[in-house]
Tab-separated table of C-alpha atoms and ligand atoms in Angstrom:
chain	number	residue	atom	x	y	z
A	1	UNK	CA	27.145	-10.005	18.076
A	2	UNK	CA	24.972	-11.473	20.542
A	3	UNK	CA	25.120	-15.107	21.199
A	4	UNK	CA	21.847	-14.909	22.434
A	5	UNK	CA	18.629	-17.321	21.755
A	6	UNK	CA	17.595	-14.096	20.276
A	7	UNK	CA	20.368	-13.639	16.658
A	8	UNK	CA	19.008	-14.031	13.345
A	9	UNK	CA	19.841	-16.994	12.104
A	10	UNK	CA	18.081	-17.545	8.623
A	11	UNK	CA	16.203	-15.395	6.117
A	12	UNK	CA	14.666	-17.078	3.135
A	13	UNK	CA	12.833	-15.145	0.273
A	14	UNK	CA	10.194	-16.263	-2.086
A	15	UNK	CA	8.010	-14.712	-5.150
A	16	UNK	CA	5.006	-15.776	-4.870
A	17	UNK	CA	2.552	-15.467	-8.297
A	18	UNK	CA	-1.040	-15.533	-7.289
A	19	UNK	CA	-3.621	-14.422	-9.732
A	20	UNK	CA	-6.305	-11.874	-9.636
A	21	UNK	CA	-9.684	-12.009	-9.243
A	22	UNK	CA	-10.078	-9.896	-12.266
A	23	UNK	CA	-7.903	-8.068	-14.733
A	24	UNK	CA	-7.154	-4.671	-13.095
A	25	UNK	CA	-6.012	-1.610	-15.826
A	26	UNK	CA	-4.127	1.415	-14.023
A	27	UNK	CA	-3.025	4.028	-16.784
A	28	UNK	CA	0.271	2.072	-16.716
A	29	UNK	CA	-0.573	-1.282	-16.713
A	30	UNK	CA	-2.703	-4.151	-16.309
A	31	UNK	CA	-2.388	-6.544	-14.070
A	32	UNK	CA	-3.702	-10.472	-14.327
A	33	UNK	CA	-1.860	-11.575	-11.401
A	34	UNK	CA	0.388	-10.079	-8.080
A	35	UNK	CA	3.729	-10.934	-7.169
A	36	UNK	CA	4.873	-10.791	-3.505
A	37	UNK	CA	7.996	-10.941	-2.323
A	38	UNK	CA	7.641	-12.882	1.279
A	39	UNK	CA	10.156	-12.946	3.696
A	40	UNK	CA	10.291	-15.107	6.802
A	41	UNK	CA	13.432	-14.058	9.309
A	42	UNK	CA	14.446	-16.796	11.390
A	43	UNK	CA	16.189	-16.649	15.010
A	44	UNK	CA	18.101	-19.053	17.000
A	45	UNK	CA	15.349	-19.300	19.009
A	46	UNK	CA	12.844	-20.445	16.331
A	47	UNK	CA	10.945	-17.315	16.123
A	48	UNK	CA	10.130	-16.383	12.728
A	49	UNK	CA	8.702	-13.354	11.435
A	50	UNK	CA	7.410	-12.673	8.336
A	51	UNK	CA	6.989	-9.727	5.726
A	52	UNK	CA	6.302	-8.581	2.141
A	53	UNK	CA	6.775	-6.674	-0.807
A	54	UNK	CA	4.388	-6.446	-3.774
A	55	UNK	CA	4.763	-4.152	-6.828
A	56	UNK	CA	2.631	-3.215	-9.435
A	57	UNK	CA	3.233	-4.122	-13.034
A	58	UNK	CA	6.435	-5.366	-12.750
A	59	UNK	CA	8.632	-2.377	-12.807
A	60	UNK	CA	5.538	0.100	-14.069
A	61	UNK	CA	4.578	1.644	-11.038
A	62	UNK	CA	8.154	1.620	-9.263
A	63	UNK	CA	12.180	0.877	-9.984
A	64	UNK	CA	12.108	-2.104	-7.356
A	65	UNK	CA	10.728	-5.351	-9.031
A	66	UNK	CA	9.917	-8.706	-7.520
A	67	UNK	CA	13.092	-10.367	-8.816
A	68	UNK	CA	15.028	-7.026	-7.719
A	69	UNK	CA	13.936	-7.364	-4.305
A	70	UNK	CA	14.538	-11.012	-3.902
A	71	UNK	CA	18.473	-10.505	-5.251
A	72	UNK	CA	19.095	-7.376	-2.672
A	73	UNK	CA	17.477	-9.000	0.240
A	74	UNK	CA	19.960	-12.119	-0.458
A	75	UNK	CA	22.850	-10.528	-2.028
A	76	UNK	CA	23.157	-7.279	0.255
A	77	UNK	CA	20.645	-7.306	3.163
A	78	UNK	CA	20.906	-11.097	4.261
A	79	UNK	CA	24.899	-10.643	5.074
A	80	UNK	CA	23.892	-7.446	7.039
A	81	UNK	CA	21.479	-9.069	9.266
A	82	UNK	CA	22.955	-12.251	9.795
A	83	UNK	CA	23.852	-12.916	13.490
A	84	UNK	CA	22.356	-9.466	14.480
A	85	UNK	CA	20.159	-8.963	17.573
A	86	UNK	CA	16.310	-9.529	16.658
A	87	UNK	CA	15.470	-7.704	20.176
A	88	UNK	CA	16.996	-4.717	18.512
A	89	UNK	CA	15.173	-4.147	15.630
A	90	UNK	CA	15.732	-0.310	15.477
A	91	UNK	CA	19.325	-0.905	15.763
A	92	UNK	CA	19.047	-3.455	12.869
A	93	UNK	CA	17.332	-1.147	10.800
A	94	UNK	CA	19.719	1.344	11.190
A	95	UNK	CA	22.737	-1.019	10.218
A	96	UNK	CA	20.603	-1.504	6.897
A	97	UNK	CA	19.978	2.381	6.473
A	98	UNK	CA	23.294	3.074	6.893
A	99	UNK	CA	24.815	0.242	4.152
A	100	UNK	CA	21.885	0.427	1.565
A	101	UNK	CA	20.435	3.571	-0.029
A	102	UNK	CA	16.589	3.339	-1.913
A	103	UNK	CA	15.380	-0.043	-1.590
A	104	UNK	CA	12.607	1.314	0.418
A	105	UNK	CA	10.414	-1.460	-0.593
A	106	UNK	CA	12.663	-4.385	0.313
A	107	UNK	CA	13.730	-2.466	3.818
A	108	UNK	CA	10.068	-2.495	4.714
A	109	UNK	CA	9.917	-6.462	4.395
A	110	UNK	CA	13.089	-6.311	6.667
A	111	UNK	CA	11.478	-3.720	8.869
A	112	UNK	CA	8.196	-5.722	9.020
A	113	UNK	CA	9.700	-9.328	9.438
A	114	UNK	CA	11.405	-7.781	12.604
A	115	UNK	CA	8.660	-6.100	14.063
A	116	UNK	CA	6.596	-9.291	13.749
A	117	UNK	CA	9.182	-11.307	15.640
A	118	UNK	CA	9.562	-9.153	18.659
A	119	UNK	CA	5.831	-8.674	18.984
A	120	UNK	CA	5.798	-12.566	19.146
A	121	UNK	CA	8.289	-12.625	21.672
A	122	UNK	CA	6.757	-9.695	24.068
A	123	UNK	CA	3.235	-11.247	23.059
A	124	UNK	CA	1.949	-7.371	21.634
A	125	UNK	CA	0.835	-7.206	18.405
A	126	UNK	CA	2.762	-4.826	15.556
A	127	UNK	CA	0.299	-2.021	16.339
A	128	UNK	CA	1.655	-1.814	19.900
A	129	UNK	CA	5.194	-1.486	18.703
A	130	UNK	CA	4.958	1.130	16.334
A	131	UNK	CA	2.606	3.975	18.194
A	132	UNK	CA	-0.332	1.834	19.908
A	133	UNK	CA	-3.513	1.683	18.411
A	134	UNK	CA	-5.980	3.755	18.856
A	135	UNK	CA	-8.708	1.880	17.194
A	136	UNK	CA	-9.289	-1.967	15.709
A	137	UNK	CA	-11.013	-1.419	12.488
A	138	UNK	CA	-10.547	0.980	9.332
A	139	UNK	CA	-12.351	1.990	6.786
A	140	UNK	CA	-11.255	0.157	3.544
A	141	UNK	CA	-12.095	1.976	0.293
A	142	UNK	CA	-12.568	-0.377	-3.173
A	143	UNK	CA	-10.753	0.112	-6.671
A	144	UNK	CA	-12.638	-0.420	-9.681
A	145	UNK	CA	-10.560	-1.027	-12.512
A	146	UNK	CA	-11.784	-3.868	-14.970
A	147	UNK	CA	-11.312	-1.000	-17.607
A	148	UNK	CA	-15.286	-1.048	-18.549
A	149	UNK	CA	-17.881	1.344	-17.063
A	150	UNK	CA	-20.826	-1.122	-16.905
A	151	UNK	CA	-18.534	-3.993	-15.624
A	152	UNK	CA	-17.444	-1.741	-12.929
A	153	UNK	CA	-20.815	-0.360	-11.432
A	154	UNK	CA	-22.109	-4.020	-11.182
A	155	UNK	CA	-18.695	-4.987	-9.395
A	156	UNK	CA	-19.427	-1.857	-7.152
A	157	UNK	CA	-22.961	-2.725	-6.503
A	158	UNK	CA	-22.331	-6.227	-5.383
A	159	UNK	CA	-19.586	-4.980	-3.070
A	160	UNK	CA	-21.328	-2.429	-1.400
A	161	UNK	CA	-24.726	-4.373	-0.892
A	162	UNK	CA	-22.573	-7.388	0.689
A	163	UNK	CA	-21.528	-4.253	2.792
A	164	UNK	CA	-18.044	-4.434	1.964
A	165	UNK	CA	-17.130	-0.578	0.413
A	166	UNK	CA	-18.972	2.234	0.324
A	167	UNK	CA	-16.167	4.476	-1.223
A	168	UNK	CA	-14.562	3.698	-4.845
A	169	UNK	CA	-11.413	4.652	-6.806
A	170	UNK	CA	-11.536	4.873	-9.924
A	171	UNK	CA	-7.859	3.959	-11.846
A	172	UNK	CA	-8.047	6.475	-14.736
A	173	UNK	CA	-5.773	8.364	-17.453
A	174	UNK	CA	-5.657	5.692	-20.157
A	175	UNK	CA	-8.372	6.783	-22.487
A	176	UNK	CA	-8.962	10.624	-23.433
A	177	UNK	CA	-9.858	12.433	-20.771
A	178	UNK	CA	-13.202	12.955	-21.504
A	179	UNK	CA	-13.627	9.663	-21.532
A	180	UNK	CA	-12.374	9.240	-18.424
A	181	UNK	CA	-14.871	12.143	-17.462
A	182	UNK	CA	-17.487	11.029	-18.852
A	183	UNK	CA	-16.810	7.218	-17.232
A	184	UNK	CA	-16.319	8.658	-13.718
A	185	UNK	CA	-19.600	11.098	-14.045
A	186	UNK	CA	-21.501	7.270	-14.824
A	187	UNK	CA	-20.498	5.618	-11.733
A	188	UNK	CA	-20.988	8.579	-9.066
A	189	UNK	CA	-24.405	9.095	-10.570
A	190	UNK	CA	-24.581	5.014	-10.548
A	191	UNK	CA	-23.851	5.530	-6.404
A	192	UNK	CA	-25.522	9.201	-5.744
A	193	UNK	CA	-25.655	9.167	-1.433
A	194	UNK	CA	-24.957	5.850	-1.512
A	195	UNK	CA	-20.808	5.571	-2.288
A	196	UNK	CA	-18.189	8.189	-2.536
A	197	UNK	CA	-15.824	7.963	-5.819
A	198	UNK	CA	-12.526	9.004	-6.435
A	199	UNK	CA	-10.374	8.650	-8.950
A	200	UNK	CA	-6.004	7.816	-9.171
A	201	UNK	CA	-4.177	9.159	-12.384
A	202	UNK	CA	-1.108	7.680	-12.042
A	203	UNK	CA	0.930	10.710	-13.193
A	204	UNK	CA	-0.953	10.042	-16.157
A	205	UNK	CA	-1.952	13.963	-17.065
A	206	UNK	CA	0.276	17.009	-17.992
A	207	UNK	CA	-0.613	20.338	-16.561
A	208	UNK	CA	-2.310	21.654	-19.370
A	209	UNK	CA	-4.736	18.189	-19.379
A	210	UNK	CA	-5.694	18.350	-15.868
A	211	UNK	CA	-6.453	21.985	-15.684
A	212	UNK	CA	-9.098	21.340	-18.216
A	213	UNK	CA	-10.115	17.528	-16.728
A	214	UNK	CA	-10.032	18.068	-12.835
A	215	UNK	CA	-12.783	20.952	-12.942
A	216	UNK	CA	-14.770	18.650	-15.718
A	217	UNK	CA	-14.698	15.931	-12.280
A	218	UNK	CA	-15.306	18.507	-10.123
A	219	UNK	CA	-18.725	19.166	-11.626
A	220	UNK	CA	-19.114	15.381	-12.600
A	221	UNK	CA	-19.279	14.966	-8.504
A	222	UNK	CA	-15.302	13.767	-7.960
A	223	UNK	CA	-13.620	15.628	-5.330
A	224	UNK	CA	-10.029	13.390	-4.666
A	225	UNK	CA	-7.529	13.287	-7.442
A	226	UNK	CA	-4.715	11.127	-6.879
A	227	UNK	CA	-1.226	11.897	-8.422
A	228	UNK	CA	-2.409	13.582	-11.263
A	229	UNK	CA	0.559	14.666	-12.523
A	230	UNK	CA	4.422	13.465	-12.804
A	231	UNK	CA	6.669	13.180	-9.254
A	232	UNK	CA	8.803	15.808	-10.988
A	233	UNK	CA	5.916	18.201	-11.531
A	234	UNK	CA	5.438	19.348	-7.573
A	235	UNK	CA	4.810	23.397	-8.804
A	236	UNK	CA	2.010	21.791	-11.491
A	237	UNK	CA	0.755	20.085	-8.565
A	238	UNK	CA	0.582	22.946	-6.430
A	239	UNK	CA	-1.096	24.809	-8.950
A	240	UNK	CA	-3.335	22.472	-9.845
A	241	UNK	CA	-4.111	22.866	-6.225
A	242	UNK	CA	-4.628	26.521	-5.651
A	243	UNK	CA	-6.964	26.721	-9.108
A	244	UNK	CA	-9.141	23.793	-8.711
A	245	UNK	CA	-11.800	22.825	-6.184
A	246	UNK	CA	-10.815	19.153	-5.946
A	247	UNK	CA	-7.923	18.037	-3.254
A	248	UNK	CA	-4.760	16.567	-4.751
A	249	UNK	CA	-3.528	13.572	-2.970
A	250	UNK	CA	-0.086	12.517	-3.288
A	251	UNK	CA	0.970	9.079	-4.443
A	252	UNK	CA	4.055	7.958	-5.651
A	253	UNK	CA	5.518	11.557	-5.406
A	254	UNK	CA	6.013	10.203	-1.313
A	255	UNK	CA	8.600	7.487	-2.490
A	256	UNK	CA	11.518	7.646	-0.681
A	257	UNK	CA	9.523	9.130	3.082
A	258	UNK	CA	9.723	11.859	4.692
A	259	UNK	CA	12.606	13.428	3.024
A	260	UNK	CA	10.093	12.781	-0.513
A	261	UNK	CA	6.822	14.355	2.064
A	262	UNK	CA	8.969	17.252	2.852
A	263	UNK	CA	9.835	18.035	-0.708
A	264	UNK	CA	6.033	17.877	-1.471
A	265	UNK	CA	4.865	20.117	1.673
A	266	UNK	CA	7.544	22.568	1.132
A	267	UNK	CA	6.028	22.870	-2.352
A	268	UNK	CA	2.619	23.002	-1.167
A	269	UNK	CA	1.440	20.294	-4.065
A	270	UNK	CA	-0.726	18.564	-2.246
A	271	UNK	CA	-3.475	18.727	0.313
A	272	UNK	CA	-3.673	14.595	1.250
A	273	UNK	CA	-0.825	11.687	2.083
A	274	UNK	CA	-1.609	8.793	0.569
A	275	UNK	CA	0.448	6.382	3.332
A	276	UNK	CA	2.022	3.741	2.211
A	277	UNK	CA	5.083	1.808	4.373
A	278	UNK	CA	6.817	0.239	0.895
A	279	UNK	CA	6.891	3.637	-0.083
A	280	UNK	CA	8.125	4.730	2.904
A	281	UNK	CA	10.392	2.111	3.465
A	282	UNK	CA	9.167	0.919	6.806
A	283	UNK	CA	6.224	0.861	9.338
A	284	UNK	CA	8.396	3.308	11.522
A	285	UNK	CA	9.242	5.594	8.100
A	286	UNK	CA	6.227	5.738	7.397
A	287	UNK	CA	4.492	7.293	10.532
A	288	UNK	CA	7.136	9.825	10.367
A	289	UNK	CA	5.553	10.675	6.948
A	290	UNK	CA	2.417	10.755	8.684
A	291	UNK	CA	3.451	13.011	11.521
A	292	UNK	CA	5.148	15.338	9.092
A	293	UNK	CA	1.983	15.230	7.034
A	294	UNK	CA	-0.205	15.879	9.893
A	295	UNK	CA	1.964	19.261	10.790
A	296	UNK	CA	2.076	20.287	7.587
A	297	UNK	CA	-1.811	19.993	6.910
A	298	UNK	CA	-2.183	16.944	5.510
A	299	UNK	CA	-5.062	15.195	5.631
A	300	UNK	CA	-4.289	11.259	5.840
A	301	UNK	CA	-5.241	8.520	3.390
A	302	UNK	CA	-3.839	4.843	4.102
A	303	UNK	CA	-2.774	3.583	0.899
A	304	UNK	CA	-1.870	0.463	-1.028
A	305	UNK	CA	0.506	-0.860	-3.295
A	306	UNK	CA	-2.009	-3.737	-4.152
A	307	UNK	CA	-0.081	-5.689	-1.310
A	308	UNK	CA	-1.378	-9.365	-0.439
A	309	UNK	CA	-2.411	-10.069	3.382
A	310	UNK	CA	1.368	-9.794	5.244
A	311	UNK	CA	2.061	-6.264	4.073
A	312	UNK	CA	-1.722	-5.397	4.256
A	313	UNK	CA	-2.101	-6.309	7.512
A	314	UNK	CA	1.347	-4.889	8.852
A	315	UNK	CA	-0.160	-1.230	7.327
A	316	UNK	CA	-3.263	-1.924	9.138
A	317	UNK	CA	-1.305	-1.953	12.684
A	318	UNK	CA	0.647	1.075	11.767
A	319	UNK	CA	-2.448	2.933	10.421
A	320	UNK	CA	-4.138	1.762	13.375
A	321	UNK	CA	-1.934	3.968	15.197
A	322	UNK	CA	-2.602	7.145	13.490
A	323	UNK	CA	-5.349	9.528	14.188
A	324	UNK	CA	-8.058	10.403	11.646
A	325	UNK	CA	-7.573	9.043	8.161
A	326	UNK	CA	-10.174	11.488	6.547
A	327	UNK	CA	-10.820	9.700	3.363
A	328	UNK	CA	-10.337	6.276	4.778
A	329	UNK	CA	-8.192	3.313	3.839
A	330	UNK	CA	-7.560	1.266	0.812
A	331	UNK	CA	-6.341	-2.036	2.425
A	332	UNK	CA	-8.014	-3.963	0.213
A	333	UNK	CA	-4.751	-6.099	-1.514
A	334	UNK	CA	-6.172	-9.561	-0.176
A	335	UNK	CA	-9.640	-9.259	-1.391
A	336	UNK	CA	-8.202	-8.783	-5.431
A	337	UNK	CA	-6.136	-12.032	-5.002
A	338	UNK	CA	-7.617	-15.121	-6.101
A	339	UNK	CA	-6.009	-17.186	-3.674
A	340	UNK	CA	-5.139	-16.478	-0.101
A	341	UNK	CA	-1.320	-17.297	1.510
A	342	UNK	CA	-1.786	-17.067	4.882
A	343	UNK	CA	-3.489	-19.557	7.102
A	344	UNK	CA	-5.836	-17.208	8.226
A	345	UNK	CA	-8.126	-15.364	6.341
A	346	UNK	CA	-8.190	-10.979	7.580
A	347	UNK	CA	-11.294	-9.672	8.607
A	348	UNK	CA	-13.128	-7.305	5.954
A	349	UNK	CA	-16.831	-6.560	6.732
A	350	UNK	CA	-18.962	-3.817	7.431
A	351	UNK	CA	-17.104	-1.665	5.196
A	352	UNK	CA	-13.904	-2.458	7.084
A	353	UNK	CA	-10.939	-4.681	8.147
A	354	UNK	CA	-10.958	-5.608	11.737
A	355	UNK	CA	-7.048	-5.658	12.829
A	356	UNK	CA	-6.787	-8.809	14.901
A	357	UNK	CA	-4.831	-8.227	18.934
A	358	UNK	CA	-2.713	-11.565	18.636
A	359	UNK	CA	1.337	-11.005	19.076
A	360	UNK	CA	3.241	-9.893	16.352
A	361	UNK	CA	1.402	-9.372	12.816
A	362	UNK	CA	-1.255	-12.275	13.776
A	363	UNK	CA	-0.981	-14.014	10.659
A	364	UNK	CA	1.226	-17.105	9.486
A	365	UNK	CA	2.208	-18.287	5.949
A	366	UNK	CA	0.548	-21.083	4.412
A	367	UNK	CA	3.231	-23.442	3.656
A	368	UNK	CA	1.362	-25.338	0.926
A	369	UNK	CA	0.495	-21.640	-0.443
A	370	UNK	CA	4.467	-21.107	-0.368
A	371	UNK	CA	5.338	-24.121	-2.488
A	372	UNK	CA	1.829	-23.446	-4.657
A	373	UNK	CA	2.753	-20.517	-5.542
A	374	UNK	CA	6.523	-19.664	-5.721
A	375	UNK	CA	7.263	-18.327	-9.148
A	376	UNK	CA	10.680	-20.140	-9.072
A	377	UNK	CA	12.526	-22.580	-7.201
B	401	MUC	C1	-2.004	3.249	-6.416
B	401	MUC	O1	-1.445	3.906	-7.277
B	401	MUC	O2	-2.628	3.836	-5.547
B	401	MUC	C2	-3.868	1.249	-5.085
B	401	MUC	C3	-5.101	0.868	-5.442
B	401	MUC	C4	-5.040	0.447	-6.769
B	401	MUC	O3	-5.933	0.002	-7.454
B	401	MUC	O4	-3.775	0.618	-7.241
B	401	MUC	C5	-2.961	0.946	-6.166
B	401	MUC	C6	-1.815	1.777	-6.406
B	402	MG	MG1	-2.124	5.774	-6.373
């Protein structure tokens, strides 16, 4: 190992609590507040970079929860990493690949932590590490989810008149789903030419259910449907596909990258990538996604897992990178948090987030945030 001003020397972890602006109700769960994992990777030379993991619901949405994460970063990835070469980030990555299998949402911390340190110490931000960008801003879509219809078109028009989001998601498959129908048919007419809506299932439907409910959206005026069905079902996906008019997007069905976006190209069970590096496991796994996507047909979609502003902005440099994202962005993590972490605050207006040029992710932790917020000692 390297002697060098430039071996890690330190990684500390900490679960941060912060609540949300608003209760938000997925078909799994509802969230009051977000946990994110932050980790700041230290080297000899004082550099430190920082990264994040966020889940939803606890261990709803995925098998990695906050507490999970925090014990394999310390138990398993920390004694990896230690006294490795930061300037080799690749090569640390691989180390971790090759010891640890899943995790994908803990190696993207890892993965993001490094990144930001060696754009600090070449002075190029993330973006120029992982592709260049090819653009500073992105589209960033909004998710209404209070769980009441009348709640959620006033939410929408006060967003999109402070020219914030002009395209909505709509977190259904709790009630019937006529009601959910019926709910989404309210808010497109609520936005007719002025927003676009579409909605995210959360595996919520069986086969049988959404080949009655996706044509019902169809005509209601949605055209994206967002994991509809199980990650086991790819053929009722595909299906679902070939005898509706609405494009399926892939979710959680891309956990695990591009050996999960092969399984669902092969299968032909979906027609859009929702991008998302915890998913993938990495800024780097995750443009592989993307390119495999892109061969395959894909159209792109940069996604969320409700992140806070480190892991939002580290997506933003990597989908920054990538060319066309036809239905946009979701980036919008930092805008449902009550409180902010960072010292700075990102850059959302005109429908967008501006992606800053500074080294590294451009962003620092709030240290009083840190201590604020840390969910234990
Ligand atoms: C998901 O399933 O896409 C993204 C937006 C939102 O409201 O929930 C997330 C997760
Ligand atoms: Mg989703």
């Amino acid at each position: 190992y390297p002697t060098s001003k430039t071996r890690i020397v330190g990684m500390e972890v900490t679960i941060l609590r912060i609540p949300t602006i608003r209760a938000h109700t997925l078909s799994m769960a509802t969230m009051k507040d977000q946990r994110c994992v932050v980790i700041q990777i230290e080297t000899e030379d004082g550099l430190v970079g920082l990264g994040e993991a966020a889940t939803i619901g606890g261990l709803a949405y995925s098998d990695e929860s906050p507490e999970g994460i925090k014990l394999t970063l310390e138990k398993y990835f920390k004694p990896i990493i230690l006294g490795m070469d930061s300037a080799r980030p690749g090569e640390v990555m691989y180390r971790i690949r090759s010891c640890v299998v899943g995790n994908f949402f803990a190696k993207m911390a890892v993965d993001t932590a490094l990144l930001d340190i060696t754009g600090k110490r070449s002075g190029l931000p993330v973006s120029e590490l992982v592709g260049g960008r090819i653009t500073n801003r992105l589209e960033v879509a909004w998710t209404l989810a209070s769980g009441d219809t009348l709640q959620d078109i006033s939410e929408g028009r006060r967003v999109l008149d402070d020219r914030r989001h002009r395209h909505f998601k709509l977190k259904i498959g709790k009630r019937s789903w006529q009601e959910d129908v019926e709910h989404a048919g309210r808010i497109v007419d609520a936005f007719k030419g002025e927003a676009t809506i579409r909605v995210d299932l959360n595996q919520a439907w069986d086969l049988a259910t959404a080949k009655r409910a996706v044509p019902a959206l169809v005509e209601a005026g949605v055209t994206l449907v967002e994991q509809p069905l199980s990650v086991n079902d790819l053929e009722g996906s595909r299906i679902l596909r070939e005898t509706t008019h609405a494009s399926i997007m892939a979710d959680e069905s891309l956990r695990g990258g591009s050996i999960a976006a092969k399984r669902i190209t092969d299968a032909k069970a979906a027609d859009v990538f929702a991008l998302k590096i915890a998913q993938a496991g990495g800024l780097f796994a995750c443009r592989s996604v993307a390119e495999l996507g892109l061969a395959n047909g894909m159209a792109l979609y940069g996604g969320t897992m409700l992140e806070g502003p480190i892991a939002t902005i580290a997506s933003a440099h990597l989908f920054s990178t990538l060319p066309e994202f036809a239905w946009g962005t979701e980036l919008f993590g930092p805008l449902l948090l009550a409180e902010n972490p960072i010292l700075q605050s990102l850059n959302y207006h005109e429908f967008g987030l501006e992606i800053s040029e500074k080294p590294g992710l451009g962003v620092e932790i709030n240290p009083d945030a840190l201590q604020e917020f840390s969910e234990y000692d």
